[in-house]
Amino acid sequence: MLLIHCPYCEATLPELEFTYAGEAHIARPADPSTMSDEQWRDFLFIRTNARGPHFERWRHAHGCGRFFNAVRDTVSDKFLLTYKAGEPKPESLPE
Amino acid sequence: MKVQAMAHFSAFSLLRNALTGHKHWPAQWPDALPKAEYDVIIVGAGGHGLAAAYYLAKEHGITNVAVIEKGWLGGGNTGRNTTIVRSNYLYDESARLYDHAIDLWDGLSQDLNYNVMFSQRGVMMLAHTVHDVQSFQRHIHSNRLNGVDNTWVTPQQAKEICPPLNISTDARYPVLGAAWQQRAGTARHDAVAWGYARAAAARGVDIVQNCPVTAIRRGPDGAVEGVETAKGFIKAKKVAVSAAGHTSVIMETAGVRLPLESFPLQALVSEPVKPIFPCVVMSNTVHAYISQSDKGELVIGSGTDQYTSYSQRGGLPLIEHTVAAICEMFPVFRRMRMLRKWGGIVDVTPDRSAILGKTPVQGLYVNCGWGTGGFKVTPGAGHTLAHTIARDDPHPINAPFTLERFTTGRLIDEAAAAAVAH
């Protein structure tokens, strides 16, 4: 069972309370009509699929209901960091 | 490496070896060290990669081939799946591809001279809601138009086919009917990898184990030059990556980004019991599937975990959910003891269909994106991948499964790609 820290509730809770919501920091294009097919493909379909630290979104569905961001090592499934939605992508990660 | 004579399996060879105490069976394939150069390198010695090597040698006369594996042969998803073979997919492109695989499964044991224990015991997909009924009947009609075996059965008929099934109307999700594919079934997963490995090695293919490929090297003109491995650089003008959940990691080293996400897919087996379960039963709605292996274990599969991961474990809550579903459908199994559980890393595409063909890089081919259902297509994927590599042009059957479809929008949006909802 993963234990996930909700940055809004400031509590570490079992994964059953949370739903995964895909890769984080993917911004919707500011000017969609000028995008090429290749740029649309990258936005819609291409993901980092990182083997190691992965920036991702979670939602505290059975709690406060809010989306937040997390950094999780996809090899060990250990959460390195969680932070509120809208905060910038962290420059450095804890060990 | 010298090509070894392969011991032919027959009733006579079995009898002769039985009389000498089974002490003189030769090794079934040599464990090769890599040569400096090959015509074709295949990354990943799972069923798909080994099958591609076998068909390259058998049908295209290309025998200077290496299959390079980071772990042991068949130790990834080939050895971790729930061994189900079926072809009841919705779209024309999928129907052709998966039925092509079943055509090859049909004669595979004879072709390989290796018993892959292909058993056409039938696959039943249960409908629990009005939506299921409509969706499955649409699949059945589509399948029949494509010449793919699939029929509708009532709850009573389902119970006759599979006596342990609970069809009572007061179940949380009552059985309203089922789609039944008699031509589908199971095969022995390890034997598929071993059979292909043995038959490919007998035709001169090198199988290199414990040798992770760390990068794909490209030349100044952009074309593939070979692969960097833990045992040094190996030259090849053609490289095919067939590495399931790790495909995107390897392809990234060649500068090719793929629309893949890797998820754990979990399964578990019970202790072996006497024959009780005659077919395969799957349920999208309650999210589980089950069959009984020839050894007697109940083989139970679940859906993917919700988060991407390379851990080959997956979370326990999902297993709990799956086992609850099995107990609901088959109350007779409530006191079965489970032996072990594991996870495999499956590579999932946005449209749930595979990517099998050429890439923007000259000499680089990819076979990936099979998601939760790659085992069933092992012979078909290997066969069409071999054709694509040998001719540098896809076979008509795998031609629609391009990487370009994610740019053009011509997706193969296959909701049936997994037995269970994603």
Short mmCIF file of C-alpha atoms in Angstrom, two decimals:
data_model
loop_
_atom_site.label_atom_id
_atom_site.label_comp_id
_atom_site.label_asym_id
_atom_site.label_seq_id
_atom_site.Cartn_x
_atom_site.Cartn_y
_atom_site.Cartn_z
CA MET A 1 0.00 0.00 0.00
CA LEU A 2 1.43 3.37 -1.02
CA LEU A 3 1.27 6.15 1.53
CA ILE A 4 0.71 9.53 -0.04
CA HIS A 5 1.09 12.93 1.56
CA CYS A 6 -1.71 15.35 0.64
CA PRO A 7 -0.21 18.87 0.68
CA TYR A 8 -3.63 20.41 1.35
CA CYS A 9 -4.75 18.12 4.20
CA GLU A 10 -1.13 17.93 5.44
CA ALA A 11 -1.61 14.25 6.19
CA THR A 12 -0.03 11.04 4.92
CA LEU A 13 -2.80 8.65 3.92
CA PRO A 14 -3.27 5.29 2.14
CA GLU A 15 -3.39 5.22 -1.68
CA LEU A 16 -7.04 4.08 -1.59
CA GLU A 17 -8.01 7.70 -0.90
CA PHE A 18 -6.29 8.95 -4.05
CA THR A 19 -6.65 8.66 -7.80
CA TYR A 20 -3.81 9.00 -10.24
CA ALA A 21 -4.23 11.72 -12.86
CA GLY A 22 -1.31 11.33 -15.26
CA GLU A 23 1.87 13.25 -15.91
CA ALA A 24 2.16 16.73 -14.39
CA HIS A 25 3.28 20.05 -15.92
CA ILE A 26 1.77 19.45 -19.35
CA ALA A 27 0.45 22.84 -20.33
CA ARG A 28 -2.38 23.19 -22.80
CA PRO A 29 -1.14 25.11 -25.88
CA ALA A 30 -1.71 28.85 -25.62
CA ASP A 31 -2.45 29.23 -29.33
CA PRO A 32 -3.99 25.94 -30.54
CA SER A 33 -4.81 27.06 -34.09
CA THR A 34 -1.15 27.54 -34.97
CA MET A 35 -0.08 24.07 -33.80
CA SER A 36 1.20 21.49 -36.30
CA ASP A 37 0.01 17.87 -36.29
CA GLU A 38 3.32 16.87 -34.71
CA GLN A 39 2.86 19.38 -31.89
CA TRP A 40 -0.66 18.12 -31.27
CA ARG A 41 0.65 14.55 -31.16
CA ASP A 42 3.25 15.53 -28.59
CA PHE A 43 0.69 17.37 -26.45
CA LEU A 44 -2.00 14.69 -26.64
CA PHE A 45 -0.10 11.43 -26.71
CA ILE A 46 3.62 11.61 -25.97
CA ARG A 47 4.51 11.19 -22.31
CA THR A 48 7.85 11.03 -20.51
CA ASN A 49 7.12 7.57 -19.09
CA ALA A 50 10.14 8.12 -16.86
CA ARG A 51 11.98 5.21 -15.31
CA GLY A 52 13.00 6.96 -12.09
CA PRO A 53 11.65 10.24 -10.66
CA HIS A 54 8.33 11.01 -12.34
CA PHE A 55 6.34 14.25 -12.03
CA GLU A 56 2.69 13.34 -11.81
CA ARG A 57 -0.72 14.55 -10.70
CA TRP A 58 -2.85 12.93 -8.01
CA ARG A 59 -6.26 13.78 -6.67
CA HIS A 60 -7.30 13.33 -3.07
CA ALA A 61 -10.63 11.93 -4.30
CA HIS A 62 -11.86 10.54 -0.98
CA GLY A 63 -10.59 13.47 1.05
CA CYS A 64 -10.36 17.14 0.17
CA GLY A 65 -10.99 16.31 -3.51
CA ARG A 66 -8.17 18.54 -4.73
CA PHE A 67 -5.51 17.90 -7.36
CA PHE A 68 -1.86 18.17 -6.38
CA ASN A 69 1.51 17.25 -7.86
CA ALA A 70 3.92 14.56 -6.74
CA VAL A 71 7.35 13.24 -7.59
CA ARG A 72 7.53 9.47 -7.36
CA ASP A 73 10.36 7.10 -8.22
CA THR A 74 8.72 4.68 -10.67
CA VAL A 75 11.25 1.93 -9.92
CA SER A 76 10.71 1.83 -6.15
CA ASP A 77 7.25 3.52 -6.15
CA LYS A 78 8.56 5.72 -3.32
CA PHE A 79 7.14 9.26 -3.16
CA LEU A 80 9.95 11.81 -3.07
CA LEU A 81 7.83 14.95 -2.78
CA THR A 82 4.30 16.27 -3.05
CA TYR A 83 3.36 19.91 -3.64
CA LYS A 84 0.30 21.98 -4.39
CA ALA A 85 -1.08 22.42 -7.88
CA GLY A 86 0.18 25.60 -9.50
CA GLU A 87 3.50 25.57 -7.67
CA PRO A 88 6.54 25.51 -10.00
CA LYS A 89 8.27 22.24 -10.90
CA PRO A 90 10.91 21.67 -8.18
CA GLU A 91 14.49 22.23 -9.29
CA SER A 92 16.03 19.66 -6.96
CA LEU A 93 14.67 16.51 -5.39
CA PRO A 94 15.29 15.08 -1.92
CA GLU A 95 17.45 11.94 -1.75
CA MET B 1 28.87 -20.02 -33.12
CA LYS B 2 28.36 -23.47 -34.61
CA VAL B 3 24.77 -24.36 -35.29
CA GLN B 4 23.87 -27.32 -33.13
CA ALA B 5 21.72 -30.17 -34.30
CA MET B 6 18.41 -29.88 -32.52
CA ALA B 7 17.15 -33.02 -30.81
CA HIS B 8 13.88 -33.90 -32.52
CA PHE B 9 11.01 -34.63 -30.14
CA SER B 10 8.91 -37.65 -31.06
CA ALA B 11 7.26 -40.62 -29.38
CA PHE B 12 10.36 -42.60 -30.31
CA SER B 13 12.83 -40.09 -28.79
CA LEU B 14 10.72 -39.91 -25.63
CA LEU B 15 10.70 -43.69 -25.31
CA ARG B 16 14.44 -43.98 -25.96
CA ASN B 17 15.24 -41.33 -23.36
CA ALA B 18 12.79 -42.87 -20.90
CA LEU B 19 14.63 -46.17 -21.17
CA THR B 20 17.96 -44.47 -20.45
CA GLY B 21 16.62 -42.58 -17.44
CA HIS B 22 16.29 -39.18 -19.20
CA LYS B 23 20.02 -38.62 -18.71
CA HIS B 24 20.96 -37.90 -22.32
CA TRP B 25 18.71 -35.05 -23.43
CA PRO B 26 20.93 -32.39 -25.04
CA ALA B 27 20.63 -28.70 -24.15
CA GLN B 28 17.75 -27.29 -26.15
CA TRP B 29 19.57 -24.18 -27.28
CA PRO B 30 23.07 -22.81 -26.70
CA ASP B 31 23.51 -19.71 -24.54
CA ALA B 32 25.45 -17.52 -27.00
CA LEU B 33 28.04 -14.83 -26.47
CA PRO B 34 27.48 -11.92 -28.83
CA LYS B 35 29.46 -11.67 -32.07
CA ALA B 36 30.81 -8.30 -33.23
CA GLU B 37 28.18 -7.89 -35.93
CA TYR B 38 24.78 -9.22 -36.99
CA ASP B 39 22.41 -8.57 -39.87
CA VAL B 40 19.55 -8.09 -37.43
CA ILE B 41 19.47 -7.51 -33.67
CA ILE B 42 16.24 -7.98 -31.75
CA VAL B 43 16.11 -6.36 -28.31
CA GLY B 44 14.10 -8.49 -25.88
CA ALA B 45 13.95 -12.30 -25.75
CA GLY B 46 10.30 -12.62 -24.90
CA GLY B 47 7.88 -14.59 -27.01
CA HIS B 48 7.50 -11.76 -29.54
CA GLY B 49 11.22 -11.20 -30.08
CA LEU B 50 12.04 -14.90 -30.28
CA ALA B 51 9.15 -15.50 -32.68
CA ALA B 52 10.39 -12.69 -34.91
CA ALA B 53 13.86 -14.25 -34.94
CA TYR B 54 12.40 -17.65 -35.79
CA TYR B 55 10.31 -16.34 -38.70
CA LEU B 56 13.25 -14.23 -39.97
CA ALA B 57 15.27 -17.43 -40.21
CA LYS B 58 12.50 -19.70 -41.43
CA GLU B 59 10.61 -17.53 -43.90
CA HIS B 60 13.15 -14.93 -44.98
CA GLY B 61 16.43 -16.88 -44.82
CA ILE B 62 18.02 -14.30 -42.49
CA THR B 63 19.90 -16.34 -39.89
CA ASN B 64 22.65 -13.95 -38.81
CA VAL B 65 20.38 -12.69 -36.04
CA ALA B 66 20.85 -12.06 -32.33
CA VAL B 67 18.11 -11.79 -29.75
CA ILE B 68 19.50 -9.81 -26.81
CA GLU B 69 17.87 -10.03 -23.41
CA LYS B 70 18.65 -8.08 -20.24
CA GLY B 71 17.46 -10.85 -17.94
CA TRP B 72 16.60 -14.42 -18.76
CA LEU B 73 14.71 -15.74 -21.74
CA GLY B 74 10.96 -15.36 -21.36
CA GLY B 75 11.37 -13.78 -17.90
CA GLY B 76 9.41 -10.61 -18.60
CA ASN B 77 5.77 -10.44 -19.56
CA THR B 78 5.99 -13.76 -21.43
CA GLY B 79 6.46 -15.52 -18.11
CA ARG B 80 4.10 -13.23 -16.21
CA ASN B 81 0.90 -13.17 -18.24
CA THR B 82 -2.23 -15.26 -17.76
CA THR B 83 -1.75 -17.21 -21.03
CA ILE B 84 -5.06 -16.31 -22.67
CA VAL B 85 -5.37 -16.51 -26.46
CA ARG B 86 -8.40 -14.94 -28.17
CA SER B 87 -9.20 -12.74 -31.17
CA ASN B 88 -12.61 -11.16 -30.47
CA TYR B 89 -11.53 -7.58 -31.18
CA LEU B 90 -13.85 -4.95 -32.61
CA TYR B 91 -12.07 -3.28 -35.50
CA ASP B 92 -11.17 -4.77 -38.88
CA GLU B 93 -7.46 -4.09 -38.43
CA SER B 94 -7.37 -5.83 -35.04
CA ALA B 95 -9.53 -8.74 -36.21
CA ARG B 96 -7.11 -9.48 -39.05
CA LEU B 97 -4.04 -9.26 -36.82
CA TYR B 98 -5.34 -11.34 -33.91
CA ASP B 99 -7.01 -13.93 -36.13
CA HIS B 100 -3.74 -14.23 -38.06
CA ALA B 101 -2.12 -15.08 -34.72
CA ILE B 102 -4.75 -17.74 -33.97
CA ASP B 103 -4.17 -19.27 -37.41
CA LEU B 104 -0.49 -19.59 -36.47
CA TRP B 105 -1.29 -20.90 -32.96
CA ASP B 106 -3.28 -23.69 -34.59
CA GLY B 107 -0.25 -25.51 -36.01
CA LEU B 108 2.43 -24.04 -33.77
CA SER B 109 3.36 -27.16 -31.77
CA GLN B 110 3.94 -29.13 -34.99
CA ASP B 111 5.77 -26.23 -36.64
CA LEU B 112 8.17 -25.81 -33.71
CA ASN B 113 8.28 -29.53 -32.82
CA TYR B 114 7.61 -28.33 -29.29
CA ASN B 115 4.39 -28.76 -27.35
CA VAL B 116 3.12 -25.26 -26.55
CA MET B 117 -0.02 -26.84 -25.04
CA PHE B 118 -2.37 -24.65 -27.06
CA SER B 119 -5.79 -25.55 -25.70
CA GLN B 120 -8.88 -24.14 -27.44
CA ARG B 121 -11.05 -24.45 -24.37
CA GLY B 122 -13.01 -21.29 -25.14
CA VAL B 123 -13.11 -17.80 -23.65
CA MET B 124 -16.26 -16.38 -22.10
CA MET B 125 -16.68 -12.64 -21.52
CA LEU B 126 -19.45 -11.94 -19.05
CA ALA B 127 -21.98 -9.14 -19.51
CA HIS B 128 -23.25 -7.72 -16.22
CA THR B 129 -25.01 -4.53 -17.30
CA VAL B 130 -27.20 -3.35 -20.17
CA HIS B 131 -24.21 -1.48 -21.52
CA ASP B 132 -22.13 -4.70 -21.47
CA VAL B 133 -24.86 -6.56 -23.34
CA GLN B 134 -25.05 -3.93 -26.08
CA SER B 135 -21.29 -3.57 -26.36
CA PHE B 136 -20.62 -7.32 -26.51
CA GLN B 137 -23.36 -7.93 -29.05
CA ARG B 138 -21.84 -5.20 -31.19
CA HIS B 139 -18.50 -6.99 -30.90
CA ILE B 140 -20.11 -10.30 -31.84
CA HIS B 141 -21.74 -8.82 -34.95
CA SER B 142 -18.51 -7.11 -35.95
CA ASN B 143 -16.53 -10.30 -35.36
CA ARG B 144 -18.89 -12.41 -37.43
CA LEU B 145 -18.69 -9.93 -40.32
CA ASN B 146 -14.91 -10.32 -40.12
CA GLY B 147 -15.09 -14.13 -40.03
CA VAL B 148 -13.99 -14.21 -36.37
CA ASP B 149 -15.66 -16.83 -34.19
CA ASN B 150 -17.82 -15.28 -31.43
CA THR B 151 -21.35 -16.10 -30.24
CA TRP B 152 -23.83 -14.85 -27.65
CA VAL B 153 -24.82 -17.23 -24.85
CA THR B 154 -27.56 -16.88 -22.23
CA PRO B 155 -26.78 -17.13 -18.49
CA GLN B 156 -28.10 -20.72 -18.49
CA GLN B 157 -25.88 -21.67 -21.44
CA ALA B 158 -22.95 -19.95 -19.71
CA LYS B 159 -23.59 -22.04 -16.60
CA GLU B 160 -23.68 -25.22 -18.69
CA ILE B 161 -20.31 -24.33 -20.22
CA CYS B 162 -18.82 -23.26 -16.88
CA PRO B 163 -20.55 -24.93 -13.89
CA PRO B 164 -18.76 -22.98 -11.10
CA LEU B 165 -20.24 -19.70 -12.42
CA ASN B 166 -22.76 -17.96 -10.16
CA ILE B 167 -25.72 -16.87 -12.33
CA SER B 168 -28.13 -16.03 -9.51
CA THR B 169 -30.11 -12.86 -10.12
CA ASP B 170 -29.38 -11.42 -6.67
CA ALA B 171 -25.64 -11.10 -7.25
CA ARG B 172 -24.21 -7.59 -6.99
CA TYR B 173 -23.50 -7.78 -10.74
CA PRO B 174 -25.77 -10.52 -12.12
CA VAL B 175 -24.74 -12.33 -15.30
CA LEU B 176 -27.00 -11.12 -18.13
CA GLY B 177 -25.29 -13.21 -20.80
CA ALA B 178 -21.86 -13.64 -22.28
CA ALA B 179 -19.80 -13.52 -25.46
CA TRP B 180 -18.34 -16.94 -26.14
CA GLN B 181 -15.37 -17.56 -28.41
CA GLN B 182 -14.91 -21.30 -28.73
CA ARG B 183 -11.78 -20.95 -30.86
CA ALA B 184 -9.98 -19.08 -28.09
CA GLY B 185 -8.22 -20.64 -25.12
CA THR B 186 -4.85 -20.82 -23.42
CA ALA B 187 -1.29 -21.89 -24.18
CA ARG B 188 1.69 -22.71 -21.96
CA HIS B 189 3.50 -19.35 -21.83
CA ASP B 190 7.00 -20.65 -20.99
CA ALA B 191 6.79 -23.32 -23.66
CA VAL B 192 6.03 -20.66 -26.27
CA ALA B 193 9.26 -18.81 -25.44
CA TRP B 194 11.27 -22.03 -25.15
CA GLY B 195 9.82 -23.51 -28.34
CA TYR B 196 10.60 -20.41 -30.39
CA ALA B 197 14.05 -20.10 -28.79
CA ARG B 198 14.91 -23.71 -29.57
CA ALA B 199 13.62 -23.56 -33.14
CA ALA B 200 15.31 -20.21 -33.82
CA ALA B 201 18.64 -21.34 -32.32
CA ALA B 202 18.52 -24.50 -34.45
CA ARG B 203 18.45 -22.24 -37.52
CA GLY B 204 21.49 -20.30 -36.34
CA VAL B 205 19.99 -17.45 -34.29
CA ASP B 206 22.11 -16.35 -31.30
CA ILE B 207 20.24 -15.88 -28.02
CA VAL B 208 22.22 -13.65 -25.65
CA GLN B 209 20.92 -13.49 -22.09
CA ASN B 210 21.92 -11.31 -19.10
CA CYS B 211 23.00 -8.58 -21.49
CA PRO B 212 21.07 -5.29 -21.05
CA VAL B 213 20.96 -3.05 -24.11
CA THR B 214 21.86 0.39 -22.77
CA ALA B 215 21.50 2.44 -25.95
CA ILE B 216 20.86 2.33 -29.66
CA ARG B 217 23.69 3.93 -31.64
CA ARG B 218 22.96 5.96 -34.77
CA GLY B 219 25.50 6.97 -37.43
CA PRO B 220 26.15 10.44 -38.87
CA ASP B 221 23.45 9.86 -41.52
CA GLY B 222 20.94 9.07 -38.77
CA ALA B 223 20.63 5.37 -39.61
CA VAL B 224 21.05 2.66 -37.01
CA GLU B 225 24.62 1.38 -36.50
CA GLY B 226 24.10 -1.06 -33.68
CA VAL B 227 23.46 -1.33 -29.96
CA GLU B 228 25.50 -0.56 -26.86
CA THR B 229 25.20 -3.39 -24.36
CA ALA B 230 26.63 -4.49 -21.05
CA LYS B 231 28.88 -6.80 -23.13
CA GLY B 232 30.08 -4.04 -25.46
CA PHE B 233 28.99 -2.53 -28.76
CA ILE B 234 27.33 -4.86 -31.27
CA LYS B 235 27.02 -3.73 -34.86
CA ALA B 236 23.85 -4.19 -36.92
CA LYS B 237 22.17 -2.25 -39.70
CA LYS B 238 18.75 -3.38 -38.54
CA VAL B 239 17.57 -3.29 -34.93
CA ALA B 240 14.09 -4.19 -33.73
CA VAL B 241 12.97 -3.30 -30.21
CA SER B 242 10.45 -5.65 -28.65
CA ALA B 243 10.92 -4.85 -24.99
CA ALA B 244 7.34 -4.39 -23.69
CA GLY B 245 7.25 -1.99 -20.71
CA HIS B 246 10.85 -0.85 -21.24
CA THR B 247 10.49 -0.07 -24.95
CA SER B 248 10.10 3.67 -24.48
CA VAL B 249 13.26 3.82 -22.34
CA ILE B 250 15.34 2.08 -25.03
CA MET B 251 13.78 3.95 -27.96
CA GLU B 252 14.49 7.29 -26.28
CA THR B 253 18.23 6.54 -26.64
CA ALA B 254 17.69 6.57 -30.42
CA GLY B 255 15.83 9.87 -30.16
CA VAL B 256 12.41 8.31 -30.79
CA ARG B 257 9.70 9.27 -28.33
CA LEU B 258 6.74 6.92 -28.21
CA PRO B 259 3.13 7.39 -27.08
CA LEU B 260 3.55 4.78 -24.36
CA GLU B 261 2.96 4.63 -20.63
CA SER B 262 4.14 1.66 -18.56
CA PHE B 263 1.82 0.26 -15.92
CA PRO B 264 2.06 -2.75 -13.61
CA LEU B 265 -0.38 -5.53 -14.47
CA GLN B 266 -0.87 -8.06 -11.69
CA ALA B 267 -1.81 -11.71 -11.59
CA LEU B 268 -1.92 -14.46 -9.00
CA VAL B 269 -2.27 -18.23 -8.83
CA SER B 270 -3.85 -20.55 -6.31
CA GLU B 271 -2.51 -23.83 -5.06
CA PRO B 272 -3.11 -26.63 -7.62
CA VAL B 273 -6.43 -28.47 -7.44
CA LYS B 274 -8.13 -31.14 -9.52
CA PRO B 275 -9.79 -30.03 -12.79
CA ILE B 276 -12.76 -27.83 -11.91
CA PHE B 277 -12.67 -24.97 -14.39
CA PRO B 278 -13.20 -25.90 -18.07
CA CYS B 279 -12.69 -22.60 -19.89
CA VAL B 280 -11.52 -19.01 -19.47
CA VAL B 281 -13.94 -16.50 -17.94
CA MET B 282 -13.41 -12.74 -18.05
CA SER B 283 -15.41 -9.87 -16.68
CA ASN B 284 -14.88 -6.22 -17.51
CA THR B 285 -17.37 -4.94 -15.01
CA VAL B 286 -16.19 -6.70 -11.88
CA HIS B 287 -12.65 -6.54 -13.21
CA ALA B 288 -11.11 -9.99 -13.13
CA TYR B 289 -10.41 -13.02 -15.25
CA ILE B 290 -9.70 -16.63 -14.43
CA SER B 291 -8.73 -19.97 -15.91
CA GLN B 292 -7.18 -23.19 -14.64
CA SER B 293 -3.72 -24.21 -15.77
CA ASP B 294 -2.98 -27.79 -16.80
CA LYS B 295 -1.00 -28.05 -13.57
CA GLY B 296 -4.22 -27.33 -11.67
CA GLU B 297 -3.62 -23.79 -10.39
CA LEU B 298 -6.34 -21.20 -10.80
CA VAL B 299 -4.72 -18.41 -12.80
CA ILE B 300 -6.29 -15.05 -11.95
CA GLY B 301 -5.58 -11.72 -13.60
CA SER B 302 -6.52 -8.19 -12.67
CA GLY B 303 -6.48 -4.80 -14.38
CA THR B 304 -3.53 -2.45 -14.48
CA ASP B 305 -2.62 -0.40 -11.45
CA GLN B 306 -3.70 3.23 -11.79
CA TYR B 307 -0.18 4.71 -11.72
CA THR B 308 2.76 4.21 -14.08
CA SER B 309 5.55 2.10 -12.63
CA TYR B 310 8.47 -0.17 -13.48
CA SER B 311 8.36 -2.00 -10.16
CA GLN B 312 7.01 -5.40 -11.43
CA ARG B 313 5.02 -5.58 -8.19
CA GLY B 314 1.91 -3.41 -8.21
CA GLY B 315 -0.27 -2.56 -5.23
CA LEU B 316 -2.14 -4.93 -2.96
CA PRO B 317 -5.49 -3.04 -3.04
CA LEU B 318 -5.93 -4.06 -6.68
CA ILE B 319 -5.37 -7.74 -5.88
CA GLU B 320 -7.89 -7.49 -3.07
CA HIS B 321 -10.41 -6.03 -5.52
CA THR B 322 -9.73 -8.79 -8.06
CA VAL B 323 -10.06 -11.58 -5.54
CA ALA B 324 -13.31 -10.06 -4.27
CA ALA B 325 -14.62 -10.12 -7.84
CA ILE B 326 -13.62 -13.77 -8.30
CA CYS B 327 -15.33 -14.75 -5.03
CA GLU B 328 -18.47 -12.94 -6.16
CA MET B 329 -18.59 -14.71 -9.53
CA PHE B 330 -17.44 -18.10 -8.25
CA PRO B 331 -18.47 -18.54 -4.61
CA VAL B 332 -17.01 -22.07 -4.72
CA PHE B 333 -13.50 -20.52 -4.72
CA ARG B 334 -13.96 -18.53 -1.52
CA ARG B 335 -11.80 -20.91 0.49
CA MET B 336 -9.10 -21.42 -2.13
CA ARG B 337 -5.62 -20.57 -0.93
CA MET B 338 -3.48 -18.39 -3.13
CA LEU B 339 0.11 -19.38 -3.78
CA ARG B 340 1.80 -16.27 -5.16
CA LYS B 341 1.23 -13.00 -6.96
CA TRP B 342 3.40 -10.88 -9.23
CA GLY B 343 3.35 -7.95 -11.61
CA GLY B 344 4.54 -7.37 -15.15
CA ILE B 345 5.15 -3.98 -16.75
CA VAL B 346 2.86 -3.41 -19.72
CA ASP B 347 3.24 -0.65 -22.28
CA VAL B 348 -0.08 1.00 -23.00
CA THR B 349 -0.83 3.22 -26.01
CA PRO B 350 -3.53 5.93 -26.02
CA ASP B 351 -5.76 3.91 -28.41
CA ARG B 352 -4.99 0.52 -26.77
CA SER B 353 -3.64 -0.88 -30.03
CA ALA B 354 -0.07 -1.91 -30.70
CA ILE B 355 2.65 -0.09 -32.62
CA LEU B 356 4.28 -2.60 -34.94
CA GLY B 357 6.39 -1.39 -37.81
CA LYS B 358 9.02 1.06 -38.98
CA THR B 359 10.14 4.19 -37.14
CA PRO B 360 11.44 7.55 -38.41
CA VAL B 361 14.97 6.13 -37.93
CA GLN B 362 16.34 4.10 -40.87
CA GLY B 363 16.93 0.49 -39.80
CA LEU B 364 15.04 0.79 -36.51
CA TYR B 365 11.82 -1.17 -36.02
CA VAL B 366 9.50 -1.34 -33.06
CA ASN B 367 7.01 -3.83 -31.69
CA CYS B 368 5.30 -2.40 -28.61
CA GLY B 369 2.11 -1.07 -27.12
CA TRP B 370 0.45 -4.45 -26.66
CA GLY B 371 -0.65 -3.26 -23.25
CA THR B 372 -2.41 -5.90 -21.23
CA GLY B 373 -2.90 -8.37 -24.09
CA GLY B 374 0.34 -9.21 -25.89
CA PHE B 375 0.67 -12.92 -25.23
CA LYS B 376 -2.19 -13.97 -27.48
CA VAL B 377 -0.61 -12.35 -30.51
CA THR B 378 2.91 -13.76 -30.01
CA PRO B 379 3.06 -15.76 -33.27
CA GLY B 380 1.30 -13.05 -35.28
CA ALA B 381 3.46 -10.21 -33.94
CA GLY B 382 6.65 -12.20 -34.54
CA HIS B 383 5.54 -13.22 -38.03
CA THR B 384 4.63 -9.72 -39.20
CA LEU B 385 7.61 -8.09 -37.44
CA ALA B 386 9.95 -10.50 -39.25
CA HIS B 387 8.31 -9.55 -42.56
CA THR B 388 8.66 -5.84 -41.75
CA ILE B 389 12.37 -6.22 -40.88
CA ALA B 390 13.25 -8.47 -43.83
CA ARG B 391 11.50 -6.37 -46.51
CA ASP B 392 11.89 -3.01 -44.76
CA ASP B 393 8.18 -2.73 -45.43
CA PRO B 394 5.25 -3.80 -43.26
CA HIS B 395 3.10 -6.85 -43.95
CA PRO B 396 -0.45 -5.84 -45.00
CA ILE B 397 -1.68 -7.20 -41.65
CA ASN B 398 0.48 -4.92 -39.50
CA ALA B 399 0.53 -1.97 -41.92
CA PRO B 400 -2.23 -0.04 -40.06
CA PHE B 401 -0.37 -0.32 -36.71
CA THR B 402 2.00 2.54 -37.47
CA LEU B 403 3.55 5.13 -35.20
CA GLU B 404 2.30 7.82 -37.64
CA ARG B 405 -1.31 7.21 -36.71
CA PHE B 406 -0.83 9.34 -33.59
CA THR B 407 0.05 12.26 -35.87
CA THR B 408 -2.57 11.67 -38.56
CA GLY B 409 -5.30 10.81 -36.08
CA ARG B 410 -6.11 7.49 -37.80
CA LEU B 411 -6.29 5.63 -34.47
CA ILE B 412 -7.41 2.04 -33.92
CA ASP B 413 -9.43 2.80 -30.84
CA GLU B 414 -9.74 -0.72 -29.52
CA ALA B 415 -11.70 -0.83 -26.28
CA ALA B 416 -11.54 -4.63 -26.35
CA ALA B 417 -7.77 -4.69 -26.25
CA ALA B 418 -7.87 -5.80 -22.66
CA ALA B 419 -10.29 -8.21 -21.15
CA VAL B 420 -10.76 -5.69 -18.39
CA ALA B 421 -11.41 -1.99 -18.50
CA HIS B 422 -8.35 0.23 -18.22
#
